[in-house]
PDB file of C-alpha atoms in Angstrom:
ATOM      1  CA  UNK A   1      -8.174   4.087  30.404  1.00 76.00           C
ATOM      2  CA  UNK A   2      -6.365   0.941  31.052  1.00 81.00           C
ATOM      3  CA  UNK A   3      -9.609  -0.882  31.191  1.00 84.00           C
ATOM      4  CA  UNK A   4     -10.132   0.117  27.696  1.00 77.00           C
ATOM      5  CA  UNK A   5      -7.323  -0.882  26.141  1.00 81.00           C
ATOM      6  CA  UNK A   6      -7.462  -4.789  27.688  1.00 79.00           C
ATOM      7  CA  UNK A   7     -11.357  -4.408  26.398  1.00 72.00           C
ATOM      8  CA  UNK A   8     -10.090  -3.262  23.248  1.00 75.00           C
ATOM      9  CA  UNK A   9      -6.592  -5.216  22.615  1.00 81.00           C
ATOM     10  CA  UNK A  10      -7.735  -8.675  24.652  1.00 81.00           C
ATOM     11  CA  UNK A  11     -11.179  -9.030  25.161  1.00 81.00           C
ATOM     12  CA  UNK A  12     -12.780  -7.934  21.682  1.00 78.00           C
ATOM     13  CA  UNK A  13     -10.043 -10.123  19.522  1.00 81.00           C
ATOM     14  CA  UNK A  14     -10.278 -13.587  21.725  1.00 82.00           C
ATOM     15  CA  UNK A  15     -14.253 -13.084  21.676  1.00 82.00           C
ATOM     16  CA  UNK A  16     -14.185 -12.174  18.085  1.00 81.00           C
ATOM     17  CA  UNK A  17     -11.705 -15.462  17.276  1.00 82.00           C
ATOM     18  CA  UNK A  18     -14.215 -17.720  19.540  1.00 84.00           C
ATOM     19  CA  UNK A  19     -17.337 -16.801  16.925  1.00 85.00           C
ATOM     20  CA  UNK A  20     -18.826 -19.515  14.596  1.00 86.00           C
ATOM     21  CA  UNK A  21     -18.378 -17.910  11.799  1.00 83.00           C
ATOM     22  CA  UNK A  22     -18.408 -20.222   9.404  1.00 85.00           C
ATOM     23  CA  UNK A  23     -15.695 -19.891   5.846  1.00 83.00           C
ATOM     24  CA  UNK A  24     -18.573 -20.135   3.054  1.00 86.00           C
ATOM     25  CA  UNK A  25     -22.106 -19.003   3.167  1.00 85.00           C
ATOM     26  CA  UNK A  26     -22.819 -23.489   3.028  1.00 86.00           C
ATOM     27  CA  UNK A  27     -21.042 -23.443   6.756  1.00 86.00           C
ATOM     28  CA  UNK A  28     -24.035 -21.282   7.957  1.00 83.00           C
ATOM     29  CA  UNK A  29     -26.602 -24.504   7.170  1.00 87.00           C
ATOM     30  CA  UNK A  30     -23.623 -26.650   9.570  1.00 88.00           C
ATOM     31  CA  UNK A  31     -24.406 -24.268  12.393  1.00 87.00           C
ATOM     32  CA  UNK A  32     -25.836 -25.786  15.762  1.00 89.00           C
ATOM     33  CA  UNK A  33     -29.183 -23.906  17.651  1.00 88.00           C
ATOM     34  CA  UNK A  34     -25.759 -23.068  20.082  1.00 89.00           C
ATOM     35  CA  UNK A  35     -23.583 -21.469  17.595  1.00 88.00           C
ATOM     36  CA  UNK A  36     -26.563 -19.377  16.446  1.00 88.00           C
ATOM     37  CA  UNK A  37     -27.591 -18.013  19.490  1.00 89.00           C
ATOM     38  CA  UNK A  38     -23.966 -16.734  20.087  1.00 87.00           C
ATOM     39  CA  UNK A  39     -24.030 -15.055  16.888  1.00 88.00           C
ATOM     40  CA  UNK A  40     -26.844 -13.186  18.023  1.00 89.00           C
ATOM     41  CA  UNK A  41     -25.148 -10.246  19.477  1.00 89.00           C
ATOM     42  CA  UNK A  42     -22.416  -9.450  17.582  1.00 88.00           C
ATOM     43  CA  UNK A  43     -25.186  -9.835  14.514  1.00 90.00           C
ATOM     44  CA  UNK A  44     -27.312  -6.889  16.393  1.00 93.00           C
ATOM     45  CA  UNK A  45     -24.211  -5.100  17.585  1.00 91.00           C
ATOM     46  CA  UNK A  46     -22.267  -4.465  13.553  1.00 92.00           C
ATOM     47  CA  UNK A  47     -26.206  -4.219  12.507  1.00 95.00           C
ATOM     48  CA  UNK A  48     -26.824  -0.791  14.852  1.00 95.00           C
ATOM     49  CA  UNK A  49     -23.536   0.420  13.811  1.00 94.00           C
ATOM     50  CA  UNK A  50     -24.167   0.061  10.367  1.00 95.00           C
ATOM     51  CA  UNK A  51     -27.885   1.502  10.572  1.00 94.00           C
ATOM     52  CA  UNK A  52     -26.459   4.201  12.939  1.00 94.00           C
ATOM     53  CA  UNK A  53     -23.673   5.156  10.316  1.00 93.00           C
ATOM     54  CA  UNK A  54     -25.613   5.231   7.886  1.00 91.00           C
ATOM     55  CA  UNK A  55     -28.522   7.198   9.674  1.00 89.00           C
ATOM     56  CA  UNK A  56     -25.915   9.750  10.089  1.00 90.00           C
ATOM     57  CA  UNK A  57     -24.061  10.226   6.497  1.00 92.00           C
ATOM     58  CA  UNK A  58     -27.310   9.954   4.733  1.00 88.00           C
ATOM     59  CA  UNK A  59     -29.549  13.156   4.749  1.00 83.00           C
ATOM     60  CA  UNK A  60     -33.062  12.588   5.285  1.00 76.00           C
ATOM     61  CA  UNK A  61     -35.138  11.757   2.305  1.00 71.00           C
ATOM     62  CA  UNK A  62     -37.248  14.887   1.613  1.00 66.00           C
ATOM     63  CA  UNK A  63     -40.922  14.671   2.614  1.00 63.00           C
ATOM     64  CA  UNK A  64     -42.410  15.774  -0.761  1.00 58.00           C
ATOM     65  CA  UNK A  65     -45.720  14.233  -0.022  1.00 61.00           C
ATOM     66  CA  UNK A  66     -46.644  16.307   3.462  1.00 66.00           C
ATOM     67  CA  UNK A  67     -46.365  19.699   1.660  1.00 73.00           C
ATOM     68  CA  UNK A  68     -49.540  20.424   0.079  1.00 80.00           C
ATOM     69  CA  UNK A  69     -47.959  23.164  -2.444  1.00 82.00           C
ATOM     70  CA  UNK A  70     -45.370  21.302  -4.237  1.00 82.00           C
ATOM     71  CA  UNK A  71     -44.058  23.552  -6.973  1.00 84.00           C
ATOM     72  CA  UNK A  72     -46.660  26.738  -7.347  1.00 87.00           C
ATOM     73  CA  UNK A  73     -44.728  30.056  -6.425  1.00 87.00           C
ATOM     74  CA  UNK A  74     -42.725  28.100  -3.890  1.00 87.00           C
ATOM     75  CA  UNK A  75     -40.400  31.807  -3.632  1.00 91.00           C
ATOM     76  CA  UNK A  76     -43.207  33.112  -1.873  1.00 88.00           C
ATOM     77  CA  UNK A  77     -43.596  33.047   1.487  1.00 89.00           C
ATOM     78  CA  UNK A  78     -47.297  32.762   1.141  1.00 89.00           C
ATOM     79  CA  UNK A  79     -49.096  32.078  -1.810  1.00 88.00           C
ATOM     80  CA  UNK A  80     -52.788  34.471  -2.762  1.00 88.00           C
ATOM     81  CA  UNK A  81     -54.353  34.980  -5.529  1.00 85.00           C
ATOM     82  CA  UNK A  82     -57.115  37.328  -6.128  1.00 87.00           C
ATOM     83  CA  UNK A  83     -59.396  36.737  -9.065  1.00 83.00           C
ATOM     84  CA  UNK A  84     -62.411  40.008  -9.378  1.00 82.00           C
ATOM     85  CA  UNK A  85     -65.885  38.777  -9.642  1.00 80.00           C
ATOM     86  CA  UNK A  86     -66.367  40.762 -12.504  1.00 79.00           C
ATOM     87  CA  UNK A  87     -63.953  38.381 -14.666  1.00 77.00           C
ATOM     88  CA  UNK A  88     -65.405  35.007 -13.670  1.00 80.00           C
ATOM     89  CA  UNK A  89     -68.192  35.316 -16.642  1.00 81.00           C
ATOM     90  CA  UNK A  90     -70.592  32.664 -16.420  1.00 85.00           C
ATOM     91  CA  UNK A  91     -68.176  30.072 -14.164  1.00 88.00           C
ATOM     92  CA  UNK A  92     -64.513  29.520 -13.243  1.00 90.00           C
ATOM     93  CA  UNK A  93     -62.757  26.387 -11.573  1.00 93.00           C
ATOM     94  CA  UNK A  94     -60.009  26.783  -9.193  1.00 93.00           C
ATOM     95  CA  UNK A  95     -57.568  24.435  -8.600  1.00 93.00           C
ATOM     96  CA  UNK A  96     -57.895  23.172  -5.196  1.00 91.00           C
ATOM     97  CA  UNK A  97     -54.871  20.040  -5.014  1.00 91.00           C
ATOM     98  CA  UNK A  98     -51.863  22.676  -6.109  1.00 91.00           C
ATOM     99  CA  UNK A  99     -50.793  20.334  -8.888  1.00 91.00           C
ATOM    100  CA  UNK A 100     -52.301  22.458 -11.699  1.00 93.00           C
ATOM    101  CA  UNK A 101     -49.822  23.809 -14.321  1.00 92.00           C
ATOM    102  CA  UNK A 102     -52.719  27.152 -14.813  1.00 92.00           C
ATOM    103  CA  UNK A 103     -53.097  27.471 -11.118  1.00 92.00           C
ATOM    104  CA  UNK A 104     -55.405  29.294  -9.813  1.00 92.00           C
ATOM    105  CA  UNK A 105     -57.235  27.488 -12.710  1.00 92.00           C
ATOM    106  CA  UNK A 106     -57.890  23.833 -12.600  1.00 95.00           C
ATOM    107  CA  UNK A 107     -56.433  22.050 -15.620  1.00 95.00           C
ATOM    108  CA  UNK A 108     -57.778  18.579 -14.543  1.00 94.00           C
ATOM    109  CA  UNK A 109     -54.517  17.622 -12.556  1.00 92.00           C
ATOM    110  CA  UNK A 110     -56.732  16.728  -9.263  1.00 92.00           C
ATOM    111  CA  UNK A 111     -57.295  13.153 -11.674  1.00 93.00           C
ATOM    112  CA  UNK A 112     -53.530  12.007 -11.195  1.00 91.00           C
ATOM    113  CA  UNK A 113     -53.126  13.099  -7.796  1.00 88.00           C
ATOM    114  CA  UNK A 114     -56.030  11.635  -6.546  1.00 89.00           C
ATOM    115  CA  UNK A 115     -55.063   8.134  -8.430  1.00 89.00           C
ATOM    116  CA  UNK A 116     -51.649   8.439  -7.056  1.00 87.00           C
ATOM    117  CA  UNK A 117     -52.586   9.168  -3.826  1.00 84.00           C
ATOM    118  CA  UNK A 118     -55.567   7.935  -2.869  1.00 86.00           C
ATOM    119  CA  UNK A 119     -56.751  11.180  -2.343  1.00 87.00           C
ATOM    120  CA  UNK A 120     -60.879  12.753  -3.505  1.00 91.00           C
ATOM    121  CA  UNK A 121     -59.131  16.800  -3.875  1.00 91.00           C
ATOM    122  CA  UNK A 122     -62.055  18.588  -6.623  1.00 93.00           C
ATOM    123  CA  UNK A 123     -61.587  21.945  -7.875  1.00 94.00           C
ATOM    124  CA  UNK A 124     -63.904  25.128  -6.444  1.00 93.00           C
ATOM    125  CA  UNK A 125     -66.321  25.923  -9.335  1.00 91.00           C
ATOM    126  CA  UNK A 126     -67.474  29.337  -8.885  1.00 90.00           C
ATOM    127  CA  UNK A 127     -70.432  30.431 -11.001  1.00 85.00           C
ATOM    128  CA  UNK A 128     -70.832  34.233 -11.919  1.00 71.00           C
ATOM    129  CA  UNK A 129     -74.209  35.969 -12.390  1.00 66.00           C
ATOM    130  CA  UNK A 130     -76.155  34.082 -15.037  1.00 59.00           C
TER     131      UNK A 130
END
């Protein structure tokens, strides 16, 4: 423990007050290829505490973009519809991209999404008996 406490009341403040750290941000332009290269890790050291403090009070963003289903029945555990091939009529299109505000039925929201994204997501056209 003692070893800590010289480390921590010594050795930190008389490397800290031996640092080039220049008054104004024009002293960093005065600074020798030397003075730089001592900077170095006490630069990398307060940069992965303030990454790793900040990694840690932050929550993760959500990852909207890996769920396929982003807002359809999302109190379900499992989302299935059932449609009778007796209703279909001549044809039906089913949404296929989940983005649809009819879903099961595509409304033509595939466009955006695939603009967005990148993406080539179509409906399912189903055609009934003719």
């Amino acid at each position: 423990m003692e070893t800590l406490s010289s480390l921590i009341r010594e050795t930190f403040p008389n490397y800290l007050k031996n640092l080039p750290i220049p008054r104004s941000f024009g002293g960093f332009a005065d600074l020798s290829g030397g003075d730089w290269f001592r900077l170095i890790p006490f630069v990398g050291s307060v940069s992965l505490v303030v990454y790793a403090t900040v990694r840690t009070l932050l929550p993760p963003p959500p990852n909207r973009s890996a769920l396929c289903n982003p807002a359809i029945q999302k109190d379900s555990p499992k989302v299935a519809n059932v449609v009778d091939i007796e209703d279909i009529g001549e044809k039906a299109v089913f949404c296929r991209c989940w983005r649809s505000k009819k879903f099961p039925y595509c409304d033509g929201s595939h466009n955006a999404h695939n603009e967005k994204t990148g993406d080539n997501v179509g409906p399912l056209i189903v055609k009934g008996k003719q």
